[in-house]
Coordinates of C-alpha atoms (C1' of nucleotides) in Angstrom, one line a residue:
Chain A
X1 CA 0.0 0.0 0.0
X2 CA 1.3 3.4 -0.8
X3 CA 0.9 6.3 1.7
X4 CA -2.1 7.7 0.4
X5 CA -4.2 4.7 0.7
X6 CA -2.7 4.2 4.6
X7 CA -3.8 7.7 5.4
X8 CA -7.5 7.4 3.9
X9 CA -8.1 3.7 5.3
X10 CA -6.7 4.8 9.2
X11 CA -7.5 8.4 9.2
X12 CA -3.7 9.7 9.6
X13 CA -2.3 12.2 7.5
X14 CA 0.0 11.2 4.9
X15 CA 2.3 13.9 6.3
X16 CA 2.3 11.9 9.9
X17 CA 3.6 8.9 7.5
X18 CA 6.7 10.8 6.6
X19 CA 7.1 11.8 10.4
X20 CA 6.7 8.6 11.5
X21 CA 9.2 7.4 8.8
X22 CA 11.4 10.1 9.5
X23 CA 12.0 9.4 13.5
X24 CA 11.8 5.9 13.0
X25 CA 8.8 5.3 14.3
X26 CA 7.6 3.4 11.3
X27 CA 9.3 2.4 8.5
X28 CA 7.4 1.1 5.3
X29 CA 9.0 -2.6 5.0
X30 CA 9.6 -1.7 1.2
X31 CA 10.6 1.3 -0.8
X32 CA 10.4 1.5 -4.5
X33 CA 13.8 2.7 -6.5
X34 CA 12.0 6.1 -7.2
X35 CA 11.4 6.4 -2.8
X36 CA 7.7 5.7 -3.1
X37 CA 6.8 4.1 0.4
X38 CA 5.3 1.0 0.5
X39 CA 3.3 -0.7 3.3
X40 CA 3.0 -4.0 4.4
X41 CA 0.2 -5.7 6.4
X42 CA 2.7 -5.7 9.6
X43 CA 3.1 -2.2 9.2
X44 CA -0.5 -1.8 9.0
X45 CA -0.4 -3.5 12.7
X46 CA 2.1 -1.4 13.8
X47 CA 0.8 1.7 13.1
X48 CA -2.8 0.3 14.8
X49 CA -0.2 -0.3 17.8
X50 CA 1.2 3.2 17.4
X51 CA -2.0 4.5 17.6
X52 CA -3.8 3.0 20.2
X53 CA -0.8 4.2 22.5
X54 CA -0.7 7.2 21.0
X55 CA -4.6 7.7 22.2
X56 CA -3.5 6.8 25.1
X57 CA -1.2 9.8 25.5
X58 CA 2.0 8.6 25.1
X59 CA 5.0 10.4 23.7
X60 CA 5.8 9.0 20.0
X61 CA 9.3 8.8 21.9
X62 CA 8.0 6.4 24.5
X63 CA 6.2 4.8 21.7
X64 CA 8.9 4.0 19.6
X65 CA 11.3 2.3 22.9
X66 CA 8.0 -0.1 23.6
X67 CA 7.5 -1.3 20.2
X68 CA 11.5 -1.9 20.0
X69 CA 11.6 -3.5 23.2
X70 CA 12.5 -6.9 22.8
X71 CA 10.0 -8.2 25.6
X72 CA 7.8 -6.4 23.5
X73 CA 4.5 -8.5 22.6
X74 CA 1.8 -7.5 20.9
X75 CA -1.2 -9.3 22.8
X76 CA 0.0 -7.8 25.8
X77 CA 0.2 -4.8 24.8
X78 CA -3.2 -4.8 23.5
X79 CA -4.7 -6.3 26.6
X80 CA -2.7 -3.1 28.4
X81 CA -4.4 -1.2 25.8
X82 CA -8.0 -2.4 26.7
X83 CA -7.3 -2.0 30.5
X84 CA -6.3 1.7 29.8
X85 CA -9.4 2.0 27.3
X86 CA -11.4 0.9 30.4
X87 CA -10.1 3.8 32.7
X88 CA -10.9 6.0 30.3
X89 CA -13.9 5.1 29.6
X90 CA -14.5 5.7 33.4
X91 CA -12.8 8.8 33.6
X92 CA -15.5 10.0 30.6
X93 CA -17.7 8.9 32.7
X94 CA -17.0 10.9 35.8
X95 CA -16.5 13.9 33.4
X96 CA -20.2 13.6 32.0
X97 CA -21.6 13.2 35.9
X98 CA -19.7 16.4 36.5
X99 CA -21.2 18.3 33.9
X100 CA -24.9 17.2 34.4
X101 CA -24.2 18.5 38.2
X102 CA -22.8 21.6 36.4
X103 CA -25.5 22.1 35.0
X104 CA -27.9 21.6 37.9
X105 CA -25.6 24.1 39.5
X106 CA -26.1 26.5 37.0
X107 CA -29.9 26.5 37.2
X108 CA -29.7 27.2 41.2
X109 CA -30.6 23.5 41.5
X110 CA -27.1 22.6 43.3
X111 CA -24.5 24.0 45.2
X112 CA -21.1 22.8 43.9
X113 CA -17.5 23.1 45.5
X114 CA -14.9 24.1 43.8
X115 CA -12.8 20.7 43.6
X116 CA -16.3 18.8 42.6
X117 CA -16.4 21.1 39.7
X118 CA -12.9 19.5 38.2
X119 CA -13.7 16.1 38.8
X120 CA -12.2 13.7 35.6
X121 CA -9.9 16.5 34.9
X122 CA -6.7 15.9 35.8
X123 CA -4.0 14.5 33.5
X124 CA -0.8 15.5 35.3
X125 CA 0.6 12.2 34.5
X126 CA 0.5 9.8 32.5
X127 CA -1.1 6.7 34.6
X128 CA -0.5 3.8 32.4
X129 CA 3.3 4.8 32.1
X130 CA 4.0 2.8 35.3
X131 CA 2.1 0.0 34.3
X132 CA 4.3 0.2 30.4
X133 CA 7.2 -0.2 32.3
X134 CA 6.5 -3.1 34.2
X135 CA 5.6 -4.4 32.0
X136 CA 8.1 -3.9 28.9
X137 CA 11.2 -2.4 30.9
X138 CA 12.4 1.1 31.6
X139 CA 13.9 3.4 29.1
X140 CA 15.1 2.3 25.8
X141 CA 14.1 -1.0 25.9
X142 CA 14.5 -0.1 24.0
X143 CA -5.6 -7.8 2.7
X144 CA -7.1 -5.3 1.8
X145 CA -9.4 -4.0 -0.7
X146 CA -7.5 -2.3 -3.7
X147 CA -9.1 1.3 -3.1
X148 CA -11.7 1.8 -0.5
X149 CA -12.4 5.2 -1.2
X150 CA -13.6 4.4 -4.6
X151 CA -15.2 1.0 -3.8
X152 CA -17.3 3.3 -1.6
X153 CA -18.0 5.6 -3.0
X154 CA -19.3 3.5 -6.1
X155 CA -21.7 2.1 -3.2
X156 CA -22.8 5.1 -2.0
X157 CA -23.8 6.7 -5.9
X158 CA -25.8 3.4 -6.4
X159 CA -27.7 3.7 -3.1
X160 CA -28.3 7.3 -3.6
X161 CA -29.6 6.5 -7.4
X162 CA -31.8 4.3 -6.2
X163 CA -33.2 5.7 -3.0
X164 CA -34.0 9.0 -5.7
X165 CA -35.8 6.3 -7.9
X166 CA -37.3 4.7 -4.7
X167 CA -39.2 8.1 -3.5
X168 CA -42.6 7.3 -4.1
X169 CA -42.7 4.1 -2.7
X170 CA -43.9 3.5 1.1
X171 CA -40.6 4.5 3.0
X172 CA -42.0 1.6 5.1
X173 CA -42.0 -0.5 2.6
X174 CA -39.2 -3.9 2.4
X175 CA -37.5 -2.4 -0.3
X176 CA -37.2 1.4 1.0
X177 CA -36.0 -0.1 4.0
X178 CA -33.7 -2.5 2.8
X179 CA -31.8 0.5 1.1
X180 CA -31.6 2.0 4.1
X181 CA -30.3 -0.7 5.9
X182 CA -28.3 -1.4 3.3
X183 CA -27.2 2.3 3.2
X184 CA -26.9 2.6 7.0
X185 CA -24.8 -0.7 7.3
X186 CA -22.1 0.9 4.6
X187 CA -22.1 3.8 7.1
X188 CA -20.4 2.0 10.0
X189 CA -18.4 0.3 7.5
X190 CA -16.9 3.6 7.0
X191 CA -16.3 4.7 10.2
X192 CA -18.3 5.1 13.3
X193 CA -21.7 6.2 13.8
X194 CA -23.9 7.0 16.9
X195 CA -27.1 8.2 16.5
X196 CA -26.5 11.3 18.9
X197 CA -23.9 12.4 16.1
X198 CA -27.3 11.7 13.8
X199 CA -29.4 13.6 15.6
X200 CA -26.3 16.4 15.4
X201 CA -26.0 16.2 11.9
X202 CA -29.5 17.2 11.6
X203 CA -29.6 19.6 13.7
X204 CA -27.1 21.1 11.4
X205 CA -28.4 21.0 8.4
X206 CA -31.4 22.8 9.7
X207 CA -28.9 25.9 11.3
X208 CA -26.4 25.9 8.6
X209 CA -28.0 27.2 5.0
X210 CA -24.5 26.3 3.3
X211 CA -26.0 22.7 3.7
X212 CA -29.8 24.0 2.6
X213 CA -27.9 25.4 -0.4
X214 CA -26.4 22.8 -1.8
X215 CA -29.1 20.1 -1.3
X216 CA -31.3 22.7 -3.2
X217 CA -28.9 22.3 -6.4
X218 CA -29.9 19.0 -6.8
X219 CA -33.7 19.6 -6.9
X220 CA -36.5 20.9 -4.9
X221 CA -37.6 19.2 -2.0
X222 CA -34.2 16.7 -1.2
X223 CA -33.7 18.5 1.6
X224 CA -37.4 18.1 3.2
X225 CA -37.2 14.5 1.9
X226 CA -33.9 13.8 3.2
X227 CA -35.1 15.2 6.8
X228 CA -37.7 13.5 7.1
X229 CA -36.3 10.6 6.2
X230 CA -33.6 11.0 8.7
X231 CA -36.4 11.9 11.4
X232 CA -38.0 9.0 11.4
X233 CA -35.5 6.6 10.8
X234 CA -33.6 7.7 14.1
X235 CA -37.1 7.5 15.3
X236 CA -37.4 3.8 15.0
X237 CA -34.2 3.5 16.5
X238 CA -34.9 3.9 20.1
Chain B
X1 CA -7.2 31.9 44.6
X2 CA -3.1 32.3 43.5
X3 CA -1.9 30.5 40.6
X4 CA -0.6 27.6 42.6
X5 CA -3.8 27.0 43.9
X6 CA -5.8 26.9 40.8
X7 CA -3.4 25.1 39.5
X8 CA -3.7 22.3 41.7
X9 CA -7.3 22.3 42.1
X10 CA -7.6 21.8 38.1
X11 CA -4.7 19.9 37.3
X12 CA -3.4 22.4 34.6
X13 CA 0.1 23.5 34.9
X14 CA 0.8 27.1 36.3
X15 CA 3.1 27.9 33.2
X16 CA -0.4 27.4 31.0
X17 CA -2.3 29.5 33.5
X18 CA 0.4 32.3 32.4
X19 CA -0.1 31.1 28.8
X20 CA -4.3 31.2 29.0
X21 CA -3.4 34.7 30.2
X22 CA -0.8 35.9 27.5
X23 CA -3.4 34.6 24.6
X24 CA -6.5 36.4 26.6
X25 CA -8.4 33.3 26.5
X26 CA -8.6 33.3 30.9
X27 CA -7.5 37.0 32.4
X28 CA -7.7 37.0 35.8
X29 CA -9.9 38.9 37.5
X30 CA -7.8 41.2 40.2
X31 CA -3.9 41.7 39.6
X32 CA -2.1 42.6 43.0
X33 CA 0.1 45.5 42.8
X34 CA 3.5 43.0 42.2
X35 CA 1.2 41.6 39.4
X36 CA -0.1 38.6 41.1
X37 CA -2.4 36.8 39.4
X38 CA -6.1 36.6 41.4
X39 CA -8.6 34.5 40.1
X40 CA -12.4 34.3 40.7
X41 CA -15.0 31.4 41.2
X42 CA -16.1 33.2 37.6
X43 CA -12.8 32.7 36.2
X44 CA -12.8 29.0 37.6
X45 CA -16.1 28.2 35.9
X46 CA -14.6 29.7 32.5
X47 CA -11.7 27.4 33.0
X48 CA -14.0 24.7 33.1
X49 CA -15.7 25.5 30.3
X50 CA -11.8 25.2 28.7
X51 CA -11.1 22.4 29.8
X52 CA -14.0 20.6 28.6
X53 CA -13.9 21.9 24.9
X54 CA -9.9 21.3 24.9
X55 CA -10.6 17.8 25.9
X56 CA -13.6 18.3 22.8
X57 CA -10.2 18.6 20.5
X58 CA -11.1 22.7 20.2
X59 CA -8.0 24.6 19.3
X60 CA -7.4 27.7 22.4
X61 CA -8.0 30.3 19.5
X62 CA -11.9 28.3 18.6
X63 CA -12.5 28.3 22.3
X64 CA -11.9 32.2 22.8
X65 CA -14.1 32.9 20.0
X66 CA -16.7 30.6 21.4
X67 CA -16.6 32.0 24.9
X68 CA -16.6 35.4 23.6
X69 CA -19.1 35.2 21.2
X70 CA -22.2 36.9 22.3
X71 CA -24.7 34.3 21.6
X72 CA -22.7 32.1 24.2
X73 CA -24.3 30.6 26.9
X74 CA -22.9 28.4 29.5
X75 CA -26.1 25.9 29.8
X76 CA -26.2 25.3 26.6
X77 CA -22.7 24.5 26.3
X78 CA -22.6 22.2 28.5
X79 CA -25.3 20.5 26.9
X80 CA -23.4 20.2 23.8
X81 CA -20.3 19.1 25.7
X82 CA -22.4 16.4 27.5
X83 CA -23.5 14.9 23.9
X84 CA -20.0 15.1 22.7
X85 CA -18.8 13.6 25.4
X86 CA -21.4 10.4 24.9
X87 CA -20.0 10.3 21.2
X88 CA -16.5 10.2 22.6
X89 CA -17.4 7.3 24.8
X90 CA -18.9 5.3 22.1
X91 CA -15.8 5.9 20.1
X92 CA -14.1 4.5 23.1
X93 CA -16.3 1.5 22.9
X94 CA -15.7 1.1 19.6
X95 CA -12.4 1.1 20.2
X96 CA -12.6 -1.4 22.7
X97 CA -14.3 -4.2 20.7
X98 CA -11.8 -3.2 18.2
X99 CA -9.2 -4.5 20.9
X100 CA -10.8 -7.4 21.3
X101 CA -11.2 -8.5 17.9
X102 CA -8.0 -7.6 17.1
X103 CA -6.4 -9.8 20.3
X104 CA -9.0 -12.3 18.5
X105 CA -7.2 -12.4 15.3
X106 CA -3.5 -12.1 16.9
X107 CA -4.5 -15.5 18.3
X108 CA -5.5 -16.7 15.3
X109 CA -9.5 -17.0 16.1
X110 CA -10.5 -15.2 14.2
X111 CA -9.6 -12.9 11.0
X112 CA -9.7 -9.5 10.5
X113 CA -9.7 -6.4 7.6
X114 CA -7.2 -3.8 7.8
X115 CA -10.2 -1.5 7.7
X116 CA -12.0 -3.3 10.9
X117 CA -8.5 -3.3 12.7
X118 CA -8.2 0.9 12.2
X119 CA -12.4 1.1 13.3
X120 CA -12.3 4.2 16.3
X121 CA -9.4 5.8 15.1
X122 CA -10.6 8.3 12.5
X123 CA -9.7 11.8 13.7
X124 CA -9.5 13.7 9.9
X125 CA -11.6 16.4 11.5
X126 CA -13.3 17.7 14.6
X127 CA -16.6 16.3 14.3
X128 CA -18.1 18.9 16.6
X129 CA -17.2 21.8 15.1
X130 CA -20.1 21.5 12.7
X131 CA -22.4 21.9 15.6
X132 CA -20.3 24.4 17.8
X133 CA -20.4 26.5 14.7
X134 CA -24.2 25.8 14.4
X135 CA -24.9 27.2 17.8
X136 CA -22.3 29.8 18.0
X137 CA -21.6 31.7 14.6
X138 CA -18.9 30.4 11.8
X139 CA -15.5 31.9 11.3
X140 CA -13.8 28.2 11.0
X141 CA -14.7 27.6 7.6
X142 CA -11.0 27.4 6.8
X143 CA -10.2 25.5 9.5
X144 CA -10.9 21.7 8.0
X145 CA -8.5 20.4 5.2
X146 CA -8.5 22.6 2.2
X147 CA -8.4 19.2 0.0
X148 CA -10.7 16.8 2.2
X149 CA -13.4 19.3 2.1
X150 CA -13.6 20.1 -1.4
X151 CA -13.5 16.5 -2.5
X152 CA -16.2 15.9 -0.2
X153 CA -18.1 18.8 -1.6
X154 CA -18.1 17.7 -5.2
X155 CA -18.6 14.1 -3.8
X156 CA -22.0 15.1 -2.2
X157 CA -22.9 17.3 -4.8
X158 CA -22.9 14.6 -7.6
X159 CA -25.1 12.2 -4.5
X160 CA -27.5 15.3 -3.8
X161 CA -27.8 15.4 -8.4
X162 CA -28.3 11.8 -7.7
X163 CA -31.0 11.8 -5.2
X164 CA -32.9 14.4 -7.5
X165 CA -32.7 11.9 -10.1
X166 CA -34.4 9.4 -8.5
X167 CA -37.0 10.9 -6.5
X168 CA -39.7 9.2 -8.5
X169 CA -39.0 6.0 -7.6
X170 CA -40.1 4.2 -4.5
X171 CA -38.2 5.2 -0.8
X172 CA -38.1 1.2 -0.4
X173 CA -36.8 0.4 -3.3
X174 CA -33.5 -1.1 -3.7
X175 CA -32.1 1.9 -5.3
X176 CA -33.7 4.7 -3.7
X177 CA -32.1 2.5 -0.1
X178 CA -28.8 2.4 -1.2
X179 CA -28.4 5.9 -2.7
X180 CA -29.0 7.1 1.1
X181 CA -27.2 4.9 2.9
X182 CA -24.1 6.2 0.2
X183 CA -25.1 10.0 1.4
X184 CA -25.3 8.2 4.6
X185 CA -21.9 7.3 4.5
X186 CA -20.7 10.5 3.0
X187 CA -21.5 12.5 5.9
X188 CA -20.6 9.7 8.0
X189 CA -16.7 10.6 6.2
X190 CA -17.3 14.3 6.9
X191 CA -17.8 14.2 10.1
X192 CA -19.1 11.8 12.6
X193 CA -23.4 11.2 12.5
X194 CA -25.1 9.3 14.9
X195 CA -28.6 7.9 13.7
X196 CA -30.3 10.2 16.4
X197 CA -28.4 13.1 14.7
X198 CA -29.7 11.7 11.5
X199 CA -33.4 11.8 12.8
X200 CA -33.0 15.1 13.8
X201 CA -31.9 16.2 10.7
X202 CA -35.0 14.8 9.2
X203 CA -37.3 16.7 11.8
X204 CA -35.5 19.7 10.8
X205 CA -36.0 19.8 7.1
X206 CA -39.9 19.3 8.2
X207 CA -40.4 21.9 11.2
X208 CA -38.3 24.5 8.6
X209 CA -39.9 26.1 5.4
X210 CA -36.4 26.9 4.7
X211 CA -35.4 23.5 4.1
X212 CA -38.8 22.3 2.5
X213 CA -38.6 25.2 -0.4
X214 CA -35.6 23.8 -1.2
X215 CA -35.4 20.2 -1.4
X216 CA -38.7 21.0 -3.2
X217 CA -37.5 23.3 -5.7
X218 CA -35.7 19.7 -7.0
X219 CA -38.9 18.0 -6.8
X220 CA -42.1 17.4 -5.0
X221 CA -42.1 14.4 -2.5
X222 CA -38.2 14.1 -2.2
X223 CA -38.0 14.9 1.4
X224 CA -40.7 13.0 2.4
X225 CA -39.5 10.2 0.9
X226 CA -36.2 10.4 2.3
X227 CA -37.5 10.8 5.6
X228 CA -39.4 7.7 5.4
X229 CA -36.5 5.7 4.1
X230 CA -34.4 6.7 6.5
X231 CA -37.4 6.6 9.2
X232 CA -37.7 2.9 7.9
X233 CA -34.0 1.9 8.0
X234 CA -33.6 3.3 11.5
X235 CA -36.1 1.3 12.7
X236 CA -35.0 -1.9 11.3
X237 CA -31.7 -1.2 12.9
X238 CA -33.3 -2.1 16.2
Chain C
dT1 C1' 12.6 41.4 63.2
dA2 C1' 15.6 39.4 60.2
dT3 C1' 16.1 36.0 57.1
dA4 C1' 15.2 31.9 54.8
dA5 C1' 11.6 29.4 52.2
dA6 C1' 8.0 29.4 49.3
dT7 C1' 5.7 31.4 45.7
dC8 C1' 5.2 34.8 42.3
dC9 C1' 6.6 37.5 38.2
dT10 C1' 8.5 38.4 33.1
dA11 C1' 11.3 37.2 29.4
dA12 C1' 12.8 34.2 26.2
dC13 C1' 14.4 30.1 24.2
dG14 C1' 13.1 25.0 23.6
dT15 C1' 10.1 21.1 22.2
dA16 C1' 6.7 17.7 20.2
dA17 C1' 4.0 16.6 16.5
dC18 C1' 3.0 17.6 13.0
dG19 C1' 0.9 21.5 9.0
dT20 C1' 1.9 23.8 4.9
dG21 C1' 3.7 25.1 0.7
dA22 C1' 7.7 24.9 -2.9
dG23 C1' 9.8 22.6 -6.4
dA24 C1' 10.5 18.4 -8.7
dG25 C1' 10.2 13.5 -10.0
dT26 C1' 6.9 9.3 -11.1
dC27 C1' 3.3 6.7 -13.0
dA28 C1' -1.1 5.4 -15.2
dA29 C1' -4.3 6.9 -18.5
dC30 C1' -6.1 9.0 -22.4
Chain D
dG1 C1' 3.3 12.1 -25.1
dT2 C1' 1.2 14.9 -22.4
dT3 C1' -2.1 15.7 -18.7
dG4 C1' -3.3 14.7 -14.0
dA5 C1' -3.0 12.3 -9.9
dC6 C1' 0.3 10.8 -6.8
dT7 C1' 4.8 10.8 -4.8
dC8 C1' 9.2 12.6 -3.0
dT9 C1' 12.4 15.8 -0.2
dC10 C1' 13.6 20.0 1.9
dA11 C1' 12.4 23.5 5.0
dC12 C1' 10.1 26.9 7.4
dG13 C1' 5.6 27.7 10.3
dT14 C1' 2.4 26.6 14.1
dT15 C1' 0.1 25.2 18.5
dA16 C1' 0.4 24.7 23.2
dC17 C1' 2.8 24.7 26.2
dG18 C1' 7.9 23.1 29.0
dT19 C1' 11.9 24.8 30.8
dT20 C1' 15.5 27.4 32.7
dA21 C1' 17.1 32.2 34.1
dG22 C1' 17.0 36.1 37.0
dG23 C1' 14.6 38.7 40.0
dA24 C1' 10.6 40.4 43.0
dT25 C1' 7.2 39.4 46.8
dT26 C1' 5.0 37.1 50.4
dT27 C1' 5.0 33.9 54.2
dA28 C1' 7.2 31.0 57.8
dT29 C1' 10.4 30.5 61.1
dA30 C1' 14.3 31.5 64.1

DNA sequence: TATAAATCCTAACGTAACGTGAGAGTCAAC
DNA sequence: GTTGACTCTCACGTTACGTTAGGATTTATA
């Protein structure tokens, strides 16, 4: 895989490539006589390792002397990765209680201290780097689809065809609803999709008329349609 | 409260206190005569308000704007950061059955796509600086990649000609389904959309003439069948 | 009350992790 | 055989601070 289709399948720039290459945090296993990077399948794992430590706020530094490490081992490291998932799930969690008593306080409902009012904030350290080291030593330990993009998108224009030609049918109906499904599945293929980010989405089309705009190029009444259609979809959902 | 204090109660560093100061983004309220920094229980509750968007993936110079934009209202932001703050958890869960598969797979139970193994990760954009600008005025338009965006533009664009081509046909029908779920998956690309963001959108192009002259002006019924489609799709999702 | 800690200040350079062109080579397609 | 999409290597720019350096001020203690 050249760098372009590594940056569009994992969401990293193609200029983060190059960094990575350049420090030596990742090096593409081949490289053509012209320089052209290319990307193996165990780079593709590496970079997924890079980057779940990297969410995990680690230094690409620190990154770079665990993967190197020779006790290094990758299903370890992912069930580290999980653990540290976990706490931050939690710590999410405490950061949503503290802004639904925020807002309580706010209305005159609550009294909050100070301290309560930071709670889930504090990232002075990093608290898995103890648990790293234990684990992996201390310092200096130190196929695919041809072009997703396109496959995609050739998905999407046939969907979108056919949900235009599919307008006057029931939207309850099997095959309305099959699109959708159809349509929706193809959406969490491509990356992830709550339905509070839905209900955002909507929520912007109505407030920004750059959106109104350009659904109105493409005919009267998409936008209405399209609204509606997401209404009651997300609807069904719950 | 002195620097040291605040900084300790919040877990931010003093030396970023000094920088939130230099920028303008968090002045302190009184300055002793030796220049002493004095903050208020007001300047704590803006620093919360900084914290949460900077853990949101806001730049300093987006949250000034925000917090000084006149239509800015603290309620309300927290209710946006609460949402945001559900997305980011189900990204975390996302990422966590990611973790699992993958350790799965490293085992050998199971296989795996390089796209399912990079599921969680995608961070092209700030997927809540749609909404942020919804709710509190624009003057980030620049801010997303110059490239990404336009492609995305003329990739919509040829959807939304699409969708107006179709409108005649049935919202069930096979075609009509998959040329949402492609739009689906567009916006899904541009941003992160959860179904109940989708829904909303579809109330939106109803409750707002706006929206209904427009997708109308491409032809009668469009909205309503997308909303149906979408309504029906949602529902089968359950 | 003097003096040593502790805490504060400004100023300015350093750093991490890329972003952003500039200029030029490469490769597939028409 | 020339576009056009993709790639490369510099190399400077940017964000959000970290990190001394040198000095003023406030607080604790002798």
């Amino acid at each position: 895989m050249k760098v372009k289709e590594v940056a569009e399948l994992t969401g990293v720039s193609i200029r983060t490539l190059h960094h990575y290459d350049d420090i030596g945090l990742l090096r593409p296993d081949h490289v053509t006589e012209a320089g052209y990077r290319l990307y193996s399948n165990e780079n593709l794992a590496d970079l997924q390792q890079i980057l779940f430590f990297r969410e995990l706020g680690f230094s690409l530094k620190r990154i770079k002397e665990l993967l190197l490490s020779p006790e290094f081992e990758r299903v370890a490291a992912l069930e580290l990765q999980r653990d540290m998932l976990l706490d931050k799930k939690s710590q999410l969690e405490i950061m949503l209680a503290t802004i639904d008593r925020t807002i309580q306080s706010e209305r005159g409902e609550t009294k909050m201290t100070n301290e309560e009012k930071f709670k889930g904030f504090d990232f002075r350290t990093n608290p898995y780097e103890e648990e790293a080291k234990a684990r992996w030593g201390e310092k200096a330990v130190g196929q695919t689809k041809h072009n997703f993009n396109e496959e995609m998108q050739e998905k999407m224009n046939r969907i979108y065809f056919k949900l235009a030609e599919l307008r006057h049918l029931e939207p309850g109906s099997n095959e309305a609803q099959e699109a959708i499904e159809k349509w929706f599945m193809l959406l969490n293929q491509m990356g992830s999709y709550s339905l509070a980010a839905f209900k955002g989405l909507g929520e912007m089309y109505v407030a920004d008329e750059r959106f109104t705009q350009n659904i109105d190029q493409f005919g009267e009444g998409l936008a209405v349609f399209m609204r509606d259609a997401m209404s009651i979809y997300s609807d069904r959902q719950v």
